[in-house]
mmCIF file of C-alpha atoms and ligand atoms in Angstrom:
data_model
loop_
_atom_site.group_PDB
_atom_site.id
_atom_site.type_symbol
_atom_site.label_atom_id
_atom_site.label_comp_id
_atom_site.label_asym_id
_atom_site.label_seq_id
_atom_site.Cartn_x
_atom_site.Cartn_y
_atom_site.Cartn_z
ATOM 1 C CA UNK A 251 20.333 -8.103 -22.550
ATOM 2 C CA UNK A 252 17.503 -5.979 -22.807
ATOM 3 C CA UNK A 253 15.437 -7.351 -19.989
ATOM 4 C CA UNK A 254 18.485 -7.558 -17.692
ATOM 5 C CA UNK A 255 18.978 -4.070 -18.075
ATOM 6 C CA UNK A 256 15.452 -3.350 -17.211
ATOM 7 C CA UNK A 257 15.450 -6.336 -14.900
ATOM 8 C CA UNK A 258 18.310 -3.836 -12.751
ATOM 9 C CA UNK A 259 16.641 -0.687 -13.601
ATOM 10 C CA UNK A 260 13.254 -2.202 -11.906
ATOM 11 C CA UNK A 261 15.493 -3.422 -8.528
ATOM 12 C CA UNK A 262 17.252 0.581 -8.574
ATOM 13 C CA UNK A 263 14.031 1.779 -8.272
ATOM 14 C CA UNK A 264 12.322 -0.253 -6.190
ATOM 15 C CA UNK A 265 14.691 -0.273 -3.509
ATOM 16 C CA UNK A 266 14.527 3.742 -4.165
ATOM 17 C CA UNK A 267 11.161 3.699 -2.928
ATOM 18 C CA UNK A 268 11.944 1.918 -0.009
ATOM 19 C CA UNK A 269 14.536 4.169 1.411
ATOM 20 C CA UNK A 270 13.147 7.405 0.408
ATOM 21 C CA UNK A 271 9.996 9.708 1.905
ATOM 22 C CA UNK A 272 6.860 9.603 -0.527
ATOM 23 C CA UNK A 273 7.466 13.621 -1.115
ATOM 24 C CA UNK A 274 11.003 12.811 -2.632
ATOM 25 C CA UNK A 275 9.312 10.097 -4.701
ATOM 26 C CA UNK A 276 6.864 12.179 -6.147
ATOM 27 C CA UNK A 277 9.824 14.840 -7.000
ATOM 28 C CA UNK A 278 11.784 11.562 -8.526
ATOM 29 C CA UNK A 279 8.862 10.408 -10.925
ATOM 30 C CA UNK A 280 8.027 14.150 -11.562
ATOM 31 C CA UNK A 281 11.224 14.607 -12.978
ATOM 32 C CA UNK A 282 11.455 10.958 -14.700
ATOM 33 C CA UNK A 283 7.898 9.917 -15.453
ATOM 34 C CA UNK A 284 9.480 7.392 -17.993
ATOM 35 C CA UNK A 285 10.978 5.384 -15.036
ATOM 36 C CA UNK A 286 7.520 4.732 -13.120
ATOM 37 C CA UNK A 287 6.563 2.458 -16.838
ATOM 38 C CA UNK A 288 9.999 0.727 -16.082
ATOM 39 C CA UNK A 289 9.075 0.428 -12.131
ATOM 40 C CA UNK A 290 6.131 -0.821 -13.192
ATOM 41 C CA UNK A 291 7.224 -3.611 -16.029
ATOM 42 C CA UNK A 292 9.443 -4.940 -13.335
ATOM 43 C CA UNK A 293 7.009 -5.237 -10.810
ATOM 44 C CA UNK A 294 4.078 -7.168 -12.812
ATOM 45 C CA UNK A 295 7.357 -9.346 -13.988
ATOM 46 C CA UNK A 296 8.457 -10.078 -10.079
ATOM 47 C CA UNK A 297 4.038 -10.770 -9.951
ATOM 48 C CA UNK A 298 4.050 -13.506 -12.250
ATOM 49 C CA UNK A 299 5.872 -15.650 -9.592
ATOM 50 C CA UNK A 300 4.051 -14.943 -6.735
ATOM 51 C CA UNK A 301 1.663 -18.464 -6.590
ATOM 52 C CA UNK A 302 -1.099 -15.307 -5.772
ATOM 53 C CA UNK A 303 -1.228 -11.677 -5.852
ATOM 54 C CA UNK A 304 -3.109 -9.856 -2.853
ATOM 55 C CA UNK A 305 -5.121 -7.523 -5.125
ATOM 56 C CA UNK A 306 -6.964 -10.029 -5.937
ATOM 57 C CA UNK A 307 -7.926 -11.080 -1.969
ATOM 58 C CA UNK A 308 -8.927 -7.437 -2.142
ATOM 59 C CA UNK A 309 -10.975 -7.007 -5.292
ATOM 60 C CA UNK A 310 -13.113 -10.180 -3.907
ATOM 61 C CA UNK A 311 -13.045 -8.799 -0.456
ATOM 62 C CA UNK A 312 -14.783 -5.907 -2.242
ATOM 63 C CA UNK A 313 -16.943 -8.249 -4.367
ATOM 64 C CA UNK A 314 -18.169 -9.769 -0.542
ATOM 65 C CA UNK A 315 -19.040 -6.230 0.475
ATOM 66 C CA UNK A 316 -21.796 -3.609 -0.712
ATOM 67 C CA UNK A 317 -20.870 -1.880 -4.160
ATOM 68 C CA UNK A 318 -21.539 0.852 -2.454
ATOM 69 C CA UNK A 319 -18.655 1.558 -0.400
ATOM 70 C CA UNK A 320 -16.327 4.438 -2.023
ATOM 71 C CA UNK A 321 -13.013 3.109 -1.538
ATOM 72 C CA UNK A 322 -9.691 4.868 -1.633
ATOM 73 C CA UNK A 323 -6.789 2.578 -3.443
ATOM 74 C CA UNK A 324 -3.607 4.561 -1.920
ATOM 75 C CA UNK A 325 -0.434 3.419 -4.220
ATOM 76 C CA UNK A 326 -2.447 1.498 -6.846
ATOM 77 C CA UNK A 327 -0.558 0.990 -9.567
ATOM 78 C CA UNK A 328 -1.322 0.156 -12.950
ATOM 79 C CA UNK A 329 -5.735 0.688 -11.205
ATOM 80 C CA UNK A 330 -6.426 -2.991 -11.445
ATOM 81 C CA UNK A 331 -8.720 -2.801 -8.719
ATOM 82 C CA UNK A 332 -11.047 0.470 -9.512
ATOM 83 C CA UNK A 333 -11.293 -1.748 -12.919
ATOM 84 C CA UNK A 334 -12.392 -5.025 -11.144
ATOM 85 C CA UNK A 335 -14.952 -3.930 -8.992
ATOM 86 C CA UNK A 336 -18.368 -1.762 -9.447
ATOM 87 C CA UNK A 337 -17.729 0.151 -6.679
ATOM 88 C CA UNK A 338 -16.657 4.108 -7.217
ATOM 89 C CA UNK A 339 -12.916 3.285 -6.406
ATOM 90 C CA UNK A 340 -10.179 6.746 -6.074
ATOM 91 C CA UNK A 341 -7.089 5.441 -7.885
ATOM 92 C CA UNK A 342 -4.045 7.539 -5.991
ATOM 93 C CA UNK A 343 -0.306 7.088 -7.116
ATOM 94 C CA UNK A 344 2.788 8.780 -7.880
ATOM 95 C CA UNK A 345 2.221 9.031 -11.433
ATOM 96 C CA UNK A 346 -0.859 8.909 -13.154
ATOM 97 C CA UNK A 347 -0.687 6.350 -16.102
ATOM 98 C CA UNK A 348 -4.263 6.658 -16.629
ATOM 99 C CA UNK A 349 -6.383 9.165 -16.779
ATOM 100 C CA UNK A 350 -8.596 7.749 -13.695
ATOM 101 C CA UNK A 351 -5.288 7.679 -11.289
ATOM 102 C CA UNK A 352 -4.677 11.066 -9.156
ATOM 103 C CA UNK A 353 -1.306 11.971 -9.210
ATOM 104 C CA UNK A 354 0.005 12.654 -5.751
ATOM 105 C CA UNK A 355 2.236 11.611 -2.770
ATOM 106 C CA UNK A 356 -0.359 9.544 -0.519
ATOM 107 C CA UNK A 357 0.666 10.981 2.668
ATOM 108 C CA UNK A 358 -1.513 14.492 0.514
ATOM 109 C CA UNK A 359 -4.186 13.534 -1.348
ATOM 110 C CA UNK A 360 -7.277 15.905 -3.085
ATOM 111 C CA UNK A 361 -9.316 13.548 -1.099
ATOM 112 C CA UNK A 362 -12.284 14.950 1.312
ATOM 113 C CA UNK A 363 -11.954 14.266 5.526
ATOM 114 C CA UNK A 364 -14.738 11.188 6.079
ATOM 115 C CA UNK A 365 -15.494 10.790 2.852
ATOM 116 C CA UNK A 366 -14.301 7.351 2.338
ATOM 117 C CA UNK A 367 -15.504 3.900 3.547
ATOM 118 C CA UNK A 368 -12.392 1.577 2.555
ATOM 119 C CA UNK A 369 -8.528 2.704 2.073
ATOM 120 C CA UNK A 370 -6.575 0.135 0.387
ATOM 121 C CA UNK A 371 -2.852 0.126 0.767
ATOM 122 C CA UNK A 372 -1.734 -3.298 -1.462
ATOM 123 C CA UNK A 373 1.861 -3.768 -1.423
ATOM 124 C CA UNK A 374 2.445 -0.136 -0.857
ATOM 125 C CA UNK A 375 3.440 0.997 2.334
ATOM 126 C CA UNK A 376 6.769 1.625 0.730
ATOM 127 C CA UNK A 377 8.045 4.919 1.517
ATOM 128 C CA UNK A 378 9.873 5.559 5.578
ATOM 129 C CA UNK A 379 6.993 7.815 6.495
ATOM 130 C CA UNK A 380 4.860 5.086 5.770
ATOM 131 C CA UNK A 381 2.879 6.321 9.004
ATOM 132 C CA UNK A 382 2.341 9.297 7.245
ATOM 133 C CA UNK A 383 -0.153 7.610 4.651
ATOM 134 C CA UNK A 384 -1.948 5.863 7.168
ATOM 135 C CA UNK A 385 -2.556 8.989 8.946
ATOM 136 C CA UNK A 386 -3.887 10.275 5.547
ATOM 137 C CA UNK A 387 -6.244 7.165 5.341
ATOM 138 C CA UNK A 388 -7.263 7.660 8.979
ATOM 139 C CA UNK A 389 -8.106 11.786 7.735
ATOM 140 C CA UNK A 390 -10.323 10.273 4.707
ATOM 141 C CA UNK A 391 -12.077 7.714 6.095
ATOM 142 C CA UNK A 392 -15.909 7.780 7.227
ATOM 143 C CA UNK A 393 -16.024 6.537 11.194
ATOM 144 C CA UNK A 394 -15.891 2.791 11.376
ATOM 145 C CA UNK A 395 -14.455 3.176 7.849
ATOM 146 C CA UNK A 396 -12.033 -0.409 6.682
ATOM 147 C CA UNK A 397 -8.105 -0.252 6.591
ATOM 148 C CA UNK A 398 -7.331 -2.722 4.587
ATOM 149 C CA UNK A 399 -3.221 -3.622 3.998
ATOM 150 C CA UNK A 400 -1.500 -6.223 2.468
ATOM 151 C CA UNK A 401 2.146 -6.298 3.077
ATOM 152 C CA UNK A 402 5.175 -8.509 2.170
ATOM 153 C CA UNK A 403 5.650 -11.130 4.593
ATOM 154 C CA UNK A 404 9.460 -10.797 4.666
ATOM 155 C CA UNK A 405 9.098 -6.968 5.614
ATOM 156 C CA UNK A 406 6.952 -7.357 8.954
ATOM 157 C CA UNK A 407 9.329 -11.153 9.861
ATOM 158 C CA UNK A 408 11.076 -9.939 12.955
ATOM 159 C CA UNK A 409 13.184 -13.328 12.457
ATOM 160 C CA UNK A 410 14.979 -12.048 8.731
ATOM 161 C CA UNK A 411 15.520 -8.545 9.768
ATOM 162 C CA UNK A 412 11.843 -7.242 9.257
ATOM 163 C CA UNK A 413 8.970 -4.563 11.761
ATOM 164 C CA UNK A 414 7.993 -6.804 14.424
ATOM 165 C CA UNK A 415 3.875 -7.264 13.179
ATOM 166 C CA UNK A 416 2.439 -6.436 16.691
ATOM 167 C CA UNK A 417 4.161 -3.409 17.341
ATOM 168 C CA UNK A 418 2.928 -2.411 13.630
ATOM 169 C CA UNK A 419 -0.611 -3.475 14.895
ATOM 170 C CA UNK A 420 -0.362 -1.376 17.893
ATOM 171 C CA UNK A 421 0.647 1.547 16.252
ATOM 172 C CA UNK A 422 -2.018 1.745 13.862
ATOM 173 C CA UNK A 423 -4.327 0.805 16.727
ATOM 174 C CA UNK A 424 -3.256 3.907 18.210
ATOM 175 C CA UNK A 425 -3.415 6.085 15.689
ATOM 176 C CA UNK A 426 -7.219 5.185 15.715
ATOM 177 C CA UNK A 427 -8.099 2.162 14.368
ATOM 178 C CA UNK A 428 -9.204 -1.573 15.773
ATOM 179 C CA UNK A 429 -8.341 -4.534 14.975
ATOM 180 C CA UNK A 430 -10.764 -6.881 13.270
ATOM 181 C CA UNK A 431 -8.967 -9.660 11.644
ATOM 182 C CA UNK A 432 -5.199 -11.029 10.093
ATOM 183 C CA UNK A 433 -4.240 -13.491 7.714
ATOM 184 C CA UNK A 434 -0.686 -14.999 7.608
ATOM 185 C CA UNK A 435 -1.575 -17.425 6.046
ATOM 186 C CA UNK A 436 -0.540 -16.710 2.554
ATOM 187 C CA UNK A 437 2.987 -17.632 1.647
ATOM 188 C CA UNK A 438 4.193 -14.124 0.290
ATOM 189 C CA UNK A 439 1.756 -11.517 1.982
ATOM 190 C CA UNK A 440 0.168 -10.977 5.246
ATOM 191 C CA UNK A 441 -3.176 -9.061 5.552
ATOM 192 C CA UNK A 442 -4.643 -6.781 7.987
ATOM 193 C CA UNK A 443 -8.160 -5.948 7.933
ATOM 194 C CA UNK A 444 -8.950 -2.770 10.649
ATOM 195 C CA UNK A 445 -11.632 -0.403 11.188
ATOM 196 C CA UNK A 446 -11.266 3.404 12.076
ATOM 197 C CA UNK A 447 -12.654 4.117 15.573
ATOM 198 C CA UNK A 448 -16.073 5.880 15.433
ATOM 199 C CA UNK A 449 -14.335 8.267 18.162
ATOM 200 C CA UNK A 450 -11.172 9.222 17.512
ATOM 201 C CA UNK A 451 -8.215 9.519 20.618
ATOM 202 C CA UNK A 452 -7.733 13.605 21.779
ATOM 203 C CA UNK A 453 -4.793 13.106 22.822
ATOM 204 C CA UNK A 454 -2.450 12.684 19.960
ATOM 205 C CA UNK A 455 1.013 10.645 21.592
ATOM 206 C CA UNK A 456 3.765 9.444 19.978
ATOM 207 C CA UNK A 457 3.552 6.389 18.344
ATOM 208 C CA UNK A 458 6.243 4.033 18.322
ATOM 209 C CA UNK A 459 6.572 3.041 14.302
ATOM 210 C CA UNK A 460 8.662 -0.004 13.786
ATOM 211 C CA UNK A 461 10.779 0.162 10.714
ATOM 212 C CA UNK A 462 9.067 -2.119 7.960
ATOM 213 C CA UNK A 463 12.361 -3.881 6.017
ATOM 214 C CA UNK A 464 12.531 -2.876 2.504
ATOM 215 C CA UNK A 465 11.499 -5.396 -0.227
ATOM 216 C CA UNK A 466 14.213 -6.171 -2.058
ATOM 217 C CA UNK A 467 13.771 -8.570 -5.165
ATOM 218 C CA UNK A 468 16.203 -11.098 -6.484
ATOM 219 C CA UNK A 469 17.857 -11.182 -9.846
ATOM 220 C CA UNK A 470 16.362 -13.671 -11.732
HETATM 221 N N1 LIG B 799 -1.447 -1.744 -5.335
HETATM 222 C C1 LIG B 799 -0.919 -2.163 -6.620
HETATM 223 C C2 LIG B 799 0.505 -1.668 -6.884
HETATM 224 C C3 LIG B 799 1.536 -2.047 -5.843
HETATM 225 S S1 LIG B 799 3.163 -1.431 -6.233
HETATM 226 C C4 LIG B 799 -0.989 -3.670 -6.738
HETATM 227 O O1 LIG B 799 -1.215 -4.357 -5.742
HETATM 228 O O2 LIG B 799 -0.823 -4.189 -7.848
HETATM 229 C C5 LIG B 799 3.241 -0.094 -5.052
HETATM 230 C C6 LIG B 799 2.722 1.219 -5.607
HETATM 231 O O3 LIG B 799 2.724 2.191 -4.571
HETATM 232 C C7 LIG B 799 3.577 1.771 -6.744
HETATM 233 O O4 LIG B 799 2.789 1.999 -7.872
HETATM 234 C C8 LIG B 799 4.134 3.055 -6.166
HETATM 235 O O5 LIG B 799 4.314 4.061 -7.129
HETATM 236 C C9 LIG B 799 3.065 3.429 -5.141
HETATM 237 N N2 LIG B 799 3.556 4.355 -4.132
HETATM 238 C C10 LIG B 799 4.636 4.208 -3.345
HETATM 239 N N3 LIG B 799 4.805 5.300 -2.573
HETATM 240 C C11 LIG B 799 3.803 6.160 -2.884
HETATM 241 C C12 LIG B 799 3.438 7.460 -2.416
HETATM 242 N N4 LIG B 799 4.146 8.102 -1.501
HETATM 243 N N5 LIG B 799 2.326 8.031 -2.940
HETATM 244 C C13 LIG B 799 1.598 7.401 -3.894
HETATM 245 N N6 LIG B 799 1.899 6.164 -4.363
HETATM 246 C C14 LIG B 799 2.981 5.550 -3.864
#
């Protein structure tokens, strides 16, 4: 009974932070930090059935690259990966759980212009201004700095309802990154790996950002 009632709480919430901006999230969790633990529960619950979980393509990503790259891990959760890796790793998300996470709304973070050589966003691209926290990545990354994303599959799978992946991939090009590789080949999450342009566009256009379909988990 318990874990149904948690089980429902975990869905609530989760399709909360789908359909809300990341500044009304912040106010949410501000004024029930008890719920992000409950988020949370349900989420490494939903984890356990995924046959693998992308943070882990990321930590040994990270593990292939030089420990010193500072990375940025935008929406990180419980901080598995600042804990896996040597590098020095900025753990940002709504609330802080431990004392290494900075609490904020990723689309605002304490984080220095060019001062970062990877931003991570794993499974968190959740909020609708979603193109707001990849314009704060572009902000702290160094030139020819790494994007890295991991998404659910069903949210960019024009074919069930979900952001058609090349228009995604344009609009992020044109915000100011390139292309360097994809991988669709995992059953439950595709990856992106992009680099921020070492000259950045003048002219800042409108960018056309598809609408990424929410994630919404089954009952079990
Ligand atoms: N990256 C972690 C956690 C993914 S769950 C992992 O792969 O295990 C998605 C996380 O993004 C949640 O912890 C959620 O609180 C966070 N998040 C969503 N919107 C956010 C926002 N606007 N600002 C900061 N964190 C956000």
């Amino acid at each position: 009974m318990k874990a149904r009632l948690s089980g429902g709480h975990f869905r609530m919430l989760n399709e909360k932070l789908y359909t809300c901006s990341g500044d009304e999230a912040l106010n949410y969790f501000k004024e029930n930090p008890e719920l992000f633990n409950v988020y949370h529960a349900g989420y490494q619950e939903q984890m356990l059935h995924w046959p693998e979980q992308p943070v882990n393509i990321i930590t040994k990503w990270l593990k292939d690259h030089s420990p010193s790259l500072v990375v940025a891990d935008f929406g990180c959760g419980d901080a598995r990966l600042a804990r896996s890796v040597k590098n020095k790793v900025w753990s940002l998300d709504l609330v802080a759980n431990d004392p290494s996470v900075i609490a904020c709304d990723m689309s605002n973070t304490p984080l220095e212009s060019s001062s970062v050589d990877v931003a991570v966003f794993c499974l968190s691209l959740m909020g609708t201004n979603y193109s707001s926290f990849l314009r704060e990545a572009l902000r702290v990354l160094k030139p020819r700095g790494w994007l890295l994303i991991a998404e659910v599959k069903s949210r960019l799978d024009p074919n069930t309802g979900g952001g058609d992946p090349n228009k995604f991939l344009k609009a992020i090009c044109e915000l100011g990154f390139t292309m360097e590789s994809k991988d669709f080949s995992n059953k439950m999450f595709v990856l992106f790996y992009l680099k921020k342009k070492e000259k950045q566009n003048s002219v800042n256009k409108d960018i056309n950002w598809p609408e990424l379909k929410p994630c919404i988990y089954k009952r079990r």
